[in-house]
Short mmCIF file of N, CA and C in Angstrom, two decimals:
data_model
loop_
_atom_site.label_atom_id
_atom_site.label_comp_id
_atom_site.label_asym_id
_atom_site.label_seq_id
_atom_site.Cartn_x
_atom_site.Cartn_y
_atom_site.Cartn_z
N UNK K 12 7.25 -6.30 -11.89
CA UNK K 12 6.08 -5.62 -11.43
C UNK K 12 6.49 -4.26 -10.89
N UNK K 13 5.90 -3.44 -11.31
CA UNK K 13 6.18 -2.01 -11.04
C UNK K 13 5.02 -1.77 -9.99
N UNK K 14 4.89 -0.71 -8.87
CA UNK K 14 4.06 -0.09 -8.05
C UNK K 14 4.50 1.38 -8.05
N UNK K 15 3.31 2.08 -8.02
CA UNK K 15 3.11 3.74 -8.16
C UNK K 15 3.94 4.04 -6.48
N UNK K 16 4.48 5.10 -6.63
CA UNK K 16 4.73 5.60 -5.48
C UNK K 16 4.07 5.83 -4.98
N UNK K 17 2.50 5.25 -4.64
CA UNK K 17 1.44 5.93 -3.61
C UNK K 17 1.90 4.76 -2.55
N UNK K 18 2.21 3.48 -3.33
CA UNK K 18 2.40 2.21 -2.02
C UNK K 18 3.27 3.01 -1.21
N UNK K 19 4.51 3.18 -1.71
CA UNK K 19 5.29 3.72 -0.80
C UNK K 19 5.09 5.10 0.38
N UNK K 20 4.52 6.10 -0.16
CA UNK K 20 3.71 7.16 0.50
C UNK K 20 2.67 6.96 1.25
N UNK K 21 1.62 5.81 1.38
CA UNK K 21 1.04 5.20 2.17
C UNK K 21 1.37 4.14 2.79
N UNK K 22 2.46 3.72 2.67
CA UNK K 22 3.10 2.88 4.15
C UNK K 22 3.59 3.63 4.90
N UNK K 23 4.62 4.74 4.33
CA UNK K 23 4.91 5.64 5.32
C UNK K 23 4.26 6.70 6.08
N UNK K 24 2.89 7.06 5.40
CA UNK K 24 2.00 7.42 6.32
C UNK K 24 1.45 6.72 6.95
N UNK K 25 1.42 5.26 7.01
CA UNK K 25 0.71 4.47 8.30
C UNK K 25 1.51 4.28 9.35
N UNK K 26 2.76 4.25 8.84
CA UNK K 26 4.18 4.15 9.98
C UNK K 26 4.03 5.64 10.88
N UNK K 27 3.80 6.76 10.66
CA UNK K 27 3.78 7.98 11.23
C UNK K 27 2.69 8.07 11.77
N UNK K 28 1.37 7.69 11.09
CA UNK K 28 0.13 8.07 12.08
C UNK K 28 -0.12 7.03 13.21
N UNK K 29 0.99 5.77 13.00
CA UNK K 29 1.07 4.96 14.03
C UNK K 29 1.73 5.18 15.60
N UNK K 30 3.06 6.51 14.80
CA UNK K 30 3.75 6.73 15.80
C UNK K 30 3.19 7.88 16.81
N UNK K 31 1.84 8.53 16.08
CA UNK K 31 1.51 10.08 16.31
C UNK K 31 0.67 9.01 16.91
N UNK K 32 -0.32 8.05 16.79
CA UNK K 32 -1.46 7.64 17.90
C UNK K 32 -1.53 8.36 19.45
N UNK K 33 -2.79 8.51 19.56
CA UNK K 33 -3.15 9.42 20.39
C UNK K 33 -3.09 10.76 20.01
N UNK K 34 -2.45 11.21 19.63
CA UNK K 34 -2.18 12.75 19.34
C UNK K 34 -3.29 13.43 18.24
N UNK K 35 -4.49 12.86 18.30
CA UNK K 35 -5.71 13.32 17.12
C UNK K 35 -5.33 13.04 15.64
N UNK K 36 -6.42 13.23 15.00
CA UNK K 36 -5.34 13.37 13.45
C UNK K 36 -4.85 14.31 13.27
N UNK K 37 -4.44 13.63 12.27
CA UNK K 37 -3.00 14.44 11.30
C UNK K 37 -3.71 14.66 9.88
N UNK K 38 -3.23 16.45 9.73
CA UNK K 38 -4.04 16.82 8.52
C UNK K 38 -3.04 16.55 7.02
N UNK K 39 -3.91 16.28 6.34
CA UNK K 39 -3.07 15.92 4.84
C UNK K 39 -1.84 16.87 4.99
N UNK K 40 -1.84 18.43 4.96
CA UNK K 40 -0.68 19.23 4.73
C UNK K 40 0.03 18.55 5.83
N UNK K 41 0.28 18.26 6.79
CA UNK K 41 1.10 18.36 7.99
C UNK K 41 1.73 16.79 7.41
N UNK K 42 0.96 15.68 7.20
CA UNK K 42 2.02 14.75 6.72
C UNK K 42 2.70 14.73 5.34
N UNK K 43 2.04 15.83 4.60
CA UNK K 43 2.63 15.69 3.15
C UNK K 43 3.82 16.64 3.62
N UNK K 44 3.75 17.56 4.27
CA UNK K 44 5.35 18.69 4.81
C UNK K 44 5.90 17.44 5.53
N UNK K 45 5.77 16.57 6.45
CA UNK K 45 6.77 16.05 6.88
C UNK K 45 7.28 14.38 6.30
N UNK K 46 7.07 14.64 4.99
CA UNK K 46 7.63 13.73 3.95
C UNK K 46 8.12 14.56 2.76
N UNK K 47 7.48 15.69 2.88
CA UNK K 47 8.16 16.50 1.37
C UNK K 47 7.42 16.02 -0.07
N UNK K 48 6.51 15.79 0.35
CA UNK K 48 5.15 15.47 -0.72
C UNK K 48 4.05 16.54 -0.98
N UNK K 49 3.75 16.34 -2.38
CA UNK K 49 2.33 16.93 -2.52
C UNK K 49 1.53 16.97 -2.12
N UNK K 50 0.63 17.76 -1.36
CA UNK K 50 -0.90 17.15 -0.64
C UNK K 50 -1.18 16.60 -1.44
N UNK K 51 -2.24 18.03 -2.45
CA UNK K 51 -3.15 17.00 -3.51
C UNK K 51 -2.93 15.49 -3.53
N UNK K 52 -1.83 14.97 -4.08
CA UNK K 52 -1.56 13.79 -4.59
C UNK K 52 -1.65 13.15 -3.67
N UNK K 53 -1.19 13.42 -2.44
CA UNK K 53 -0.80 12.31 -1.39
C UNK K 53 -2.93 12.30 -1.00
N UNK K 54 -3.62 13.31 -0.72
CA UNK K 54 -4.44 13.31 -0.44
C UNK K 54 -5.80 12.06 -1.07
N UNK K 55 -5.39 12.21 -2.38
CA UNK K 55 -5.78 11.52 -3.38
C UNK K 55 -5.11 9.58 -2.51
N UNK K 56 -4.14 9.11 -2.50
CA UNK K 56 -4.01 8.08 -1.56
C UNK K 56 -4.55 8.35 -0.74
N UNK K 57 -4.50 8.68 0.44
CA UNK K 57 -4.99 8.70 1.48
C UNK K 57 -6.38 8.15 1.63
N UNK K 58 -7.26 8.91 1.02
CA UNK K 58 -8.57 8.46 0.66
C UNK K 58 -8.59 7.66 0.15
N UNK K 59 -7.56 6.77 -0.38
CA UNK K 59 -8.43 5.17 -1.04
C UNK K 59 -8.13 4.05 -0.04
N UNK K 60 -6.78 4.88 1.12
CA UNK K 60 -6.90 4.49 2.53
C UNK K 60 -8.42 4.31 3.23
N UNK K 61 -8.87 5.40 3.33
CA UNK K 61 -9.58 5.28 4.21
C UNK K 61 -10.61 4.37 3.69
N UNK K 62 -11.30 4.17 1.91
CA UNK K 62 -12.08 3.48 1.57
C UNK K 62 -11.85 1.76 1.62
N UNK K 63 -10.45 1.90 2.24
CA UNK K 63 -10.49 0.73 2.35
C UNK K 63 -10.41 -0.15 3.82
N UNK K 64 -10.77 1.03 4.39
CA UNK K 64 -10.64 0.27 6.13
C UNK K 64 -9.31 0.94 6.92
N UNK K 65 -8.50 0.86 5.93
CA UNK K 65 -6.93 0.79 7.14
C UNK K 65 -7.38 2.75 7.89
N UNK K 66 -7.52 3.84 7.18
CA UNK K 66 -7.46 4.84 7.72
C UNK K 66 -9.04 5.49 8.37
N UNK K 67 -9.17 6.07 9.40
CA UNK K 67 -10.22 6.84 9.32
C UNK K 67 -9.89 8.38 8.96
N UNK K 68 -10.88 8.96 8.95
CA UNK K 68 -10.75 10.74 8.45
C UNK K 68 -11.87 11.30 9.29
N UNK K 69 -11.21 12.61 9.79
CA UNK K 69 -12.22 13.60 10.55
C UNK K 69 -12.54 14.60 9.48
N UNK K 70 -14.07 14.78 9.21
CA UNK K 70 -13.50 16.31 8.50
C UNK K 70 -13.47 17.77 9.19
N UNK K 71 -13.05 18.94 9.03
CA UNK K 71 -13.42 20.28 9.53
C UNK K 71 -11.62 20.55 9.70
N UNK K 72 -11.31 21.77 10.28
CA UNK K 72 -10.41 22.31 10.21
C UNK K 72 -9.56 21.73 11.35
N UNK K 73 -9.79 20.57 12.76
CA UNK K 73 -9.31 20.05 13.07
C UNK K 73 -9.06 19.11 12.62
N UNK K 74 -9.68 18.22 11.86
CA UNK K 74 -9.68 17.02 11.30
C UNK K 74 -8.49 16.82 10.41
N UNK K 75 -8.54 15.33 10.05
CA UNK K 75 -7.42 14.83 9.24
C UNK K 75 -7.41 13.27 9.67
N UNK K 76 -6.47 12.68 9.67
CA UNK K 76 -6.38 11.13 9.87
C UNK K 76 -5.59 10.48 10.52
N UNK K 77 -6.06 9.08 10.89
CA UNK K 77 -5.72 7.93 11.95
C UNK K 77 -5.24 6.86 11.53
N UNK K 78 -4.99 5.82 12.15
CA UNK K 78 -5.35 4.38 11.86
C UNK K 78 -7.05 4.01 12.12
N UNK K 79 -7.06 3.44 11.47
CA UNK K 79 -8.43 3.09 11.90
C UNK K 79 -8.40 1.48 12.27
N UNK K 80 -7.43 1.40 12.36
CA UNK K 80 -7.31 -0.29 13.35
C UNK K 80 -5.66 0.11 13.70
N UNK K 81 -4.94 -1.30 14.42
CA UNK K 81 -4.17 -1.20 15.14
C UNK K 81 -3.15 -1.40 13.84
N UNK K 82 -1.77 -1.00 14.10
CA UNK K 82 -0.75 -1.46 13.49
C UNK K 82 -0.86 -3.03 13.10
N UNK K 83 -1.08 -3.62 14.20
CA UNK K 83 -0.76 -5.23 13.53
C UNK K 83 -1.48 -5.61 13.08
N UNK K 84 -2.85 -4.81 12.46
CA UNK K 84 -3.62 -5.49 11.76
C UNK K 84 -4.01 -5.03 10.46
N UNK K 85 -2.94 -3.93 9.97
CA UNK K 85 -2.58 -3.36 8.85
C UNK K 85 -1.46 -4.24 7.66
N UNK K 86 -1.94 -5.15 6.97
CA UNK K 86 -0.39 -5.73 6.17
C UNK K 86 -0.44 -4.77 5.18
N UNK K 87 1.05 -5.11 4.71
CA UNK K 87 1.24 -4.52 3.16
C UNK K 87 0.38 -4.78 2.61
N UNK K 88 0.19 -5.87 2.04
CA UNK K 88 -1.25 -6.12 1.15
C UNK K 88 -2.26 -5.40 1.06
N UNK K 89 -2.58 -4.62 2.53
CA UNK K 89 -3.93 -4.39 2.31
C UNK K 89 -3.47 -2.80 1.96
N UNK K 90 -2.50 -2.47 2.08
CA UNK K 90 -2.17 -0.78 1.79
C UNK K 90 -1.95 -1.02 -0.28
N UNK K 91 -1.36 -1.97 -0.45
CA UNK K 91 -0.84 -2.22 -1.54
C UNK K 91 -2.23 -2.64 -2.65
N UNK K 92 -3.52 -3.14 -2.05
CA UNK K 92 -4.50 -3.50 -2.76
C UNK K 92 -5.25 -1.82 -2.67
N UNK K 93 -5.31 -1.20 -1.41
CA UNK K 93 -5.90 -0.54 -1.32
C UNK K 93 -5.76 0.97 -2.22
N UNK K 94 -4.33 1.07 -2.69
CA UNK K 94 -3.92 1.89 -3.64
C UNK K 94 -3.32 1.63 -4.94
N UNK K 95 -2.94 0.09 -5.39
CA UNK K 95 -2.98 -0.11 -6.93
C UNK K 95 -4.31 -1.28 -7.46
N UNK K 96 -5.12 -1.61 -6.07
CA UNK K 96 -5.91 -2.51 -6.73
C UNK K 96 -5.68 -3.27 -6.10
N UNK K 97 -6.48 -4.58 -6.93
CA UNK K 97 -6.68 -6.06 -6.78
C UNK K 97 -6.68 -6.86 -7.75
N UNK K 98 -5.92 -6.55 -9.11
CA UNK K 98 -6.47 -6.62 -10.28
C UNK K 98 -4.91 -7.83 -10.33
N UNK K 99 -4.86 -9.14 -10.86
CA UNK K 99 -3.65 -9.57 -11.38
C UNK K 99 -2.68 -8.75 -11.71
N UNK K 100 -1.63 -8.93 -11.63
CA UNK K 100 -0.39 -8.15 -12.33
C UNK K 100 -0.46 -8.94 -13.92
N UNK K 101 -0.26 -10.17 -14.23
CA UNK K 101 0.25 -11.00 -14.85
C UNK K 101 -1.36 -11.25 -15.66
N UNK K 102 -1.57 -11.15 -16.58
CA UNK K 102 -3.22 -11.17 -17.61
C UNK K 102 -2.39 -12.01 -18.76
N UNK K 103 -2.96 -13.33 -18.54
CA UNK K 103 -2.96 -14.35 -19.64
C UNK K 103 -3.77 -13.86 -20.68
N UNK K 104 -3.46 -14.04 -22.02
CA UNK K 104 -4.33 -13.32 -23.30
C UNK K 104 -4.61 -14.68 -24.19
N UNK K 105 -3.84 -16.13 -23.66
CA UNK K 105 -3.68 -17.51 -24.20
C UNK K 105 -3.81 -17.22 -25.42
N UNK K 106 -2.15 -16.25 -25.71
CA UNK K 106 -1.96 -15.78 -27.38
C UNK K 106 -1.60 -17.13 -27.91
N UNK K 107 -1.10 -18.27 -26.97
CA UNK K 107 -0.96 -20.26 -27.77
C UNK K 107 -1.97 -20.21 -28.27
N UNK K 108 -3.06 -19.60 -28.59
CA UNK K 108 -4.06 -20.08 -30.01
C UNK K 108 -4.24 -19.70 -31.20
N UNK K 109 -3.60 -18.50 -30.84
CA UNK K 109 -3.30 -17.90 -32.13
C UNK K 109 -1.88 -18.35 -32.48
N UNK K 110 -2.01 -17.43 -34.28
CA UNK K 110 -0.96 -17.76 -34.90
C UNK K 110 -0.52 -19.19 -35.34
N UNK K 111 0.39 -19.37 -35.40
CA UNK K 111 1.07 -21.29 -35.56
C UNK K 111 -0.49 -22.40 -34.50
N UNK K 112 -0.63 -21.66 -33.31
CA UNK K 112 -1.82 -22.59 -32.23
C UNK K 112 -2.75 -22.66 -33.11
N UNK K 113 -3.17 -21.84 -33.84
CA UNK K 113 -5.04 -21.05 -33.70
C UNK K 113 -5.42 -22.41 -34.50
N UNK K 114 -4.66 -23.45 -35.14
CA UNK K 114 -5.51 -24.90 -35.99
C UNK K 114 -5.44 -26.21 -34.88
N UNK K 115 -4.36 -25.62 -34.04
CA UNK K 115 -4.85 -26.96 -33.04
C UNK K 115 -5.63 -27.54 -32.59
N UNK K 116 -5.71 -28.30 -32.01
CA UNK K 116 -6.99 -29.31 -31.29
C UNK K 116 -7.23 -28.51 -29.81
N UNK K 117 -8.60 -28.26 -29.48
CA UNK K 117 -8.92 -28.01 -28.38
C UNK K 117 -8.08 -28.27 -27.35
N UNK K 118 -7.54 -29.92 -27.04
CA UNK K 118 -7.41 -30.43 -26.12
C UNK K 118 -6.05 -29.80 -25.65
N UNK K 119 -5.59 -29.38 -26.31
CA UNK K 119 -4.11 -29.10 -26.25
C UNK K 119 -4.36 -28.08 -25.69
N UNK K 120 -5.53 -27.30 -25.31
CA UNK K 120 -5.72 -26.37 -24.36
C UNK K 120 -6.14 -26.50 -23.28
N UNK K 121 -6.35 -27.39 -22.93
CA UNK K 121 -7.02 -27.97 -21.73
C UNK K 121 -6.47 -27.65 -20.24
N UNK K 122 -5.28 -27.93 -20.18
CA UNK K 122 -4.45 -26.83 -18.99
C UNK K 122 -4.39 -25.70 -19.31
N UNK K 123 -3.87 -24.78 -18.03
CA UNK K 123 -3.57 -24.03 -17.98
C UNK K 123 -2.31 -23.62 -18.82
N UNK K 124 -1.93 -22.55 -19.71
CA UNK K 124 -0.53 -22.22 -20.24
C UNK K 124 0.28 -22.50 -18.68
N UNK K 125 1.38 -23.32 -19.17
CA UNK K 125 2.58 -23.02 -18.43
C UNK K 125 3.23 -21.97 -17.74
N UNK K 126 3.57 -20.96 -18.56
CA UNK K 126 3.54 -19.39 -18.55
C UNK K 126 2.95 -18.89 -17.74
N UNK K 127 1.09 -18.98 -17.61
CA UNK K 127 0.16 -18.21 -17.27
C UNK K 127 0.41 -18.85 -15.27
N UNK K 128 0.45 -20.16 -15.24
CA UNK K 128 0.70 -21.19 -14.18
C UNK K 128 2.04 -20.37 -13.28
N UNK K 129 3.20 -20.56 -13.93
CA UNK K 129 4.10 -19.99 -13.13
C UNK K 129 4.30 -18.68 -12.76
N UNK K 130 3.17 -17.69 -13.64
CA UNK K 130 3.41 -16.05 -13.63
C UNK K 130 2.07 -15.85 -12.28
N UNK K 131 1.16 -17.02 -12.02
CA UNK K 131 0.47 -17.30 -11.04
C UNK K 131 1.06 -17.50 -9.80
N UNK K 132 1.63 -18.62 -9.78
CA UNK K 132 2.63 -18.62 -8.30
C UNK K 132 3.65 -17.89 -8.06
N UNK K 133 3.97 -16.70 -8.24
CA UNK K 133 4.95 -16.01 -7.95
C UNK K 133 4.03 -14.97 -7.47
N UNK K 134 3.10 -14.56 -8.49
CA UNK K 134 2.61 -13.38 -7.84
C UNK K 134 1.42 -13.74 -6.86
N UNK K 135 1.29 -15.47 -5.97
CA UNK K 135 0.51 -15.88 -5.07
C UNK K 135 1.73 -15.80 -3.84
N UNK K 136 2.35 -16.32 -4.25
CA UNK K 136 4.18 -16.28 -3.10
C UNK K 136 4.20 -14.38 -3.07
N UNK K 137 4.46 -13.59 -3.75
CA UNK K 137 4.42 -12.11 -3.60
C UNK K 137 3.35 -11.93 -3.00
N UNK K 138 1.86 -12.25 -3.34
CA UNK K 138 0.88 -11.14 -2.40
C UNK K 138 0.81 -12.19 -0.94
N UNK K 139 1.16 -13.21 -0.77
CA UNK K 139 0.81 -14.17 0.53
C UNK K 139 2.51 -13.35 1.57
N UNK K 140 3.93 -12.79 0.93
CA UNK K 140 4.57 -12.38 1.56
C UNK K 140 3.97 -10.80 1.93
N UNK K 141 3.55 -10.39 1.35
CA UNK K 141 2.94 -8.81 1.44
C UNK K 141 1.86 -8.81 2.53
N UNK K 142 0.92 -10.04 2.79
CA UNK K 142 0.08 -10.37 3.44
C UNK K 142 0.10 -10.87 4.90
N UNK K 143 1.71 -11.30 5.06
CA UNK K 143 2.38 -11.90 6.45
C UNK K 143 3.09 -10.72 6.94
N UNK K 144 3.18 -9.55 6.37
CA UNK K 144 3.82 -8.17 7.22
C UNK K 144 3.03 -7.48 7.43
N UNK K 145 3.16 -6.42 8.77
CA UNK K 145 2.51 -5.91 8.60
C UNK K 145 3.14 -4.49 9.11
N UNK K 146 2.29 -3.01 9.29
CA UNK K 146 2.56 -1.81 9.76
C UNK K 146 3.38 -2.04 10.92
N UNK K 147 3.16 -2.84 11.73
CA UNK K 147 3.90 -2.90 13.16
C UNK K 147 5.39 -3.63 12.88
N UNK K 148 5.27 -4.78 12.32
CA UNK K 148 6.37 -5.14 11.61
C UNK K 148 7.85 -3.93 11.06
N UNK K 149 6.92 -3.40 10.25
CA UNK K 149 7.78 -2.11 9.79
C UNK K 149 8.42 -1.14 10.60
N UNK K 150 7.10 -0.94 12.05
CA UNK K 150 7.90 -0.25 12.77
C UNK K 150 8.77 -0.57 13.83
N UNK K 151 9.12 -2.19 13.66
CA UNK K 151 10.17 -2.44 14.48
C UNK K 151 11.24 -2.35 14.01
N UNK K 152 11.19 -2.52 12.50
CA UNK K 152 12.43 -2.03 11.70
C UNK K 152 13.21 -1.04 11.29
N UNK K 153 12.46 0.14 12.13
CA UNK K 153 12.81 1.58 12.06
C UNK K 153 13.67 1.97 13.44
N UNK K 154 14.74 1.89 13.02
CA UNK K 154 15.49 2.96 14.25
C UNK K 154 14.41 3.90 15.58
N UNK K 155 14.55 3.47 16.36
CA UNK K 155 13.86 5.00 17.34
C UNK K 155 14.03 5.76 17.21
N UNK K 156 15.57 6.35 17.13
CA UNK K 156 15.15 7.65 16.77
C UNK K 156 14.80 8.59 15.62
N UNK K 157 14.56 7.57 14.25
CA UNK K 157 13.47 7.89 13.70
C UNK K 157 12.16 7.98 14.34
N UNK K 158 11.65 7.66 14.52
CA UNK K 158 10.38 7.73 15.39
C UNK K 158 10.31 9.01 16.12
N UNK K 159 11.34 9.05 17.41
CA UNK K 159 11.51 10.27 17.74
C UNK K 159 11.36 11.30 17.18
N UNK K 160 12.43 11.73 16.42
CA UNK K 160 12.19 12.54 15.11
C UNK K 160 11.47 13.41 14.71
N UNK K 161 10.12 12.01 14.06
CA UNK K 161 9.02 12.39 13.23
C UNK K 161 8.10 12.68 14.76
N UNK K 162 8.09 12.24 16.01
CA UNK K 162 6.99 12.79 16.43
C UNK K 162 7.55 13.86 17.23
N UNK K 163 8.80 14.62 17.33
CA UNK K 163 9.10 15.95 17.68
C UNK K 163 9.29 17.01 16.77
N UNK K 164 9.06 16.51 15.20
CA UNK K 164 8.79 16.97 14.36
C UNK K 164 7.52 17.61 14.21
N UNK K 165 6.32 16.55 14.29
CA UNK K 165 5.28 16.55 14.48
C UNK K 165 4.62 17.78 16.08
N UNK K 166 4.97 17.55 17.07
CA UNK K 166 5.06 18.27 17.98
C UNK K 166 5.06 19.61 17.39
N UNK K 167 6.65 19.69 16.95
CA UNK K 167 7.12 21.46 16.45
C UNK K 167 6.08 21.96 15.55
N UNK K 168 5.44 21.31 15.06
CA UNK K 168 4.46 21.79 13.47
C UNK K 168 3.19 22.16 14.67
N UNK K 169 2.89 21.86 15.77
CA UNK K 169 1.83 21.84 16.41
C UNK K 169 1.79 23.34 17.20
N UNK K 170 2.90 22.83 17.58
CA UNK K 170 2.98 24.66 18.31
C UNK K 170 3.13 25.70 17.73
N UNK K 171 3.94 25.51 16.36
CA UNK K 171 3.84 26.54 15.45
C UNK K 171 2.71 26.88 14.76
N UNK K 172 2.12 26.30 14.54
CA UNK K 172 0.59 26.59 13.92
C UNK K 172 -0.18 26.71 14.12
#
């Protein structure tokens, strides 16, 4: 299973606007400079953030974005549905009927493909682990002074601009 680099660009913007809390939002340019990203693009995530609950957005020339709930109630999952979907990874086509299948007897279809069964529980074990972490999780796994860092980083971009 492959994922677009937006998962990744939107966890790490929930990890930063988690650490900036309180400090108002944060405008698309200011987190796309302090990741070294494209707005446009990143902007384009962002917004399917916010359509999905985890972010809010101010608009006007102060504006920009938040959490719109707390860290611990952000999982992967929901950043990960919220920017590739909800759609199966794994699309049974039950090609067993065609070809050599396609004269068999119904019945022999009656379960589920094998295949289709086990390409099911893996990616129920994958989204149920994606679903037990969450933003806060992540940021216990980050060094402080990362954190630091990004919000004296954040700071410096403030006074300068």
């Amino acid at each position: 299973m492959r994922m677009s680099e937006g998962v990744e660009w939107g966890l790490h913007c929930c990890v930063t606007l988690a650490w900036l809390d309180g400090e108002g939002p944060v405008s698309t340019a200011r987190l796309a400079a302090s990741l070294d990203l494209p707005a446009a693009y990143l902007n384009k995530r962002l917004q399917a953030l916010v359509r999905a609950g985890i972010l809010s957005s101010t608009p006007g020339a102060r504006g920009g974005f938040r959490l719109a709930r707390s860290p611990e109630r952000i999982t992967l999952m929901d950043v990960v549905a919220a920017i590739e979907g909800t759609d199966d990874a794994f699309r049974c086509a039950e090609i067993r009927r065609q070809g050599a299948g396609a004269d068999a007897p119904r019945r022999e279809f009656a379960r589920p493909c094998g295949i289709a069964t086990a390409m099911s529980r893996a990616e129920l074990a994958w989204r149920r682990e994606l679903a037990a972490q969450t933003v806060a999780d992540l940021m216990t796994g980050v060094p402080a002074s990362a954190a630091d860092r990004t919000r004296r980083w954040f700071a410096a971009e403030r006074t300068q601009g």
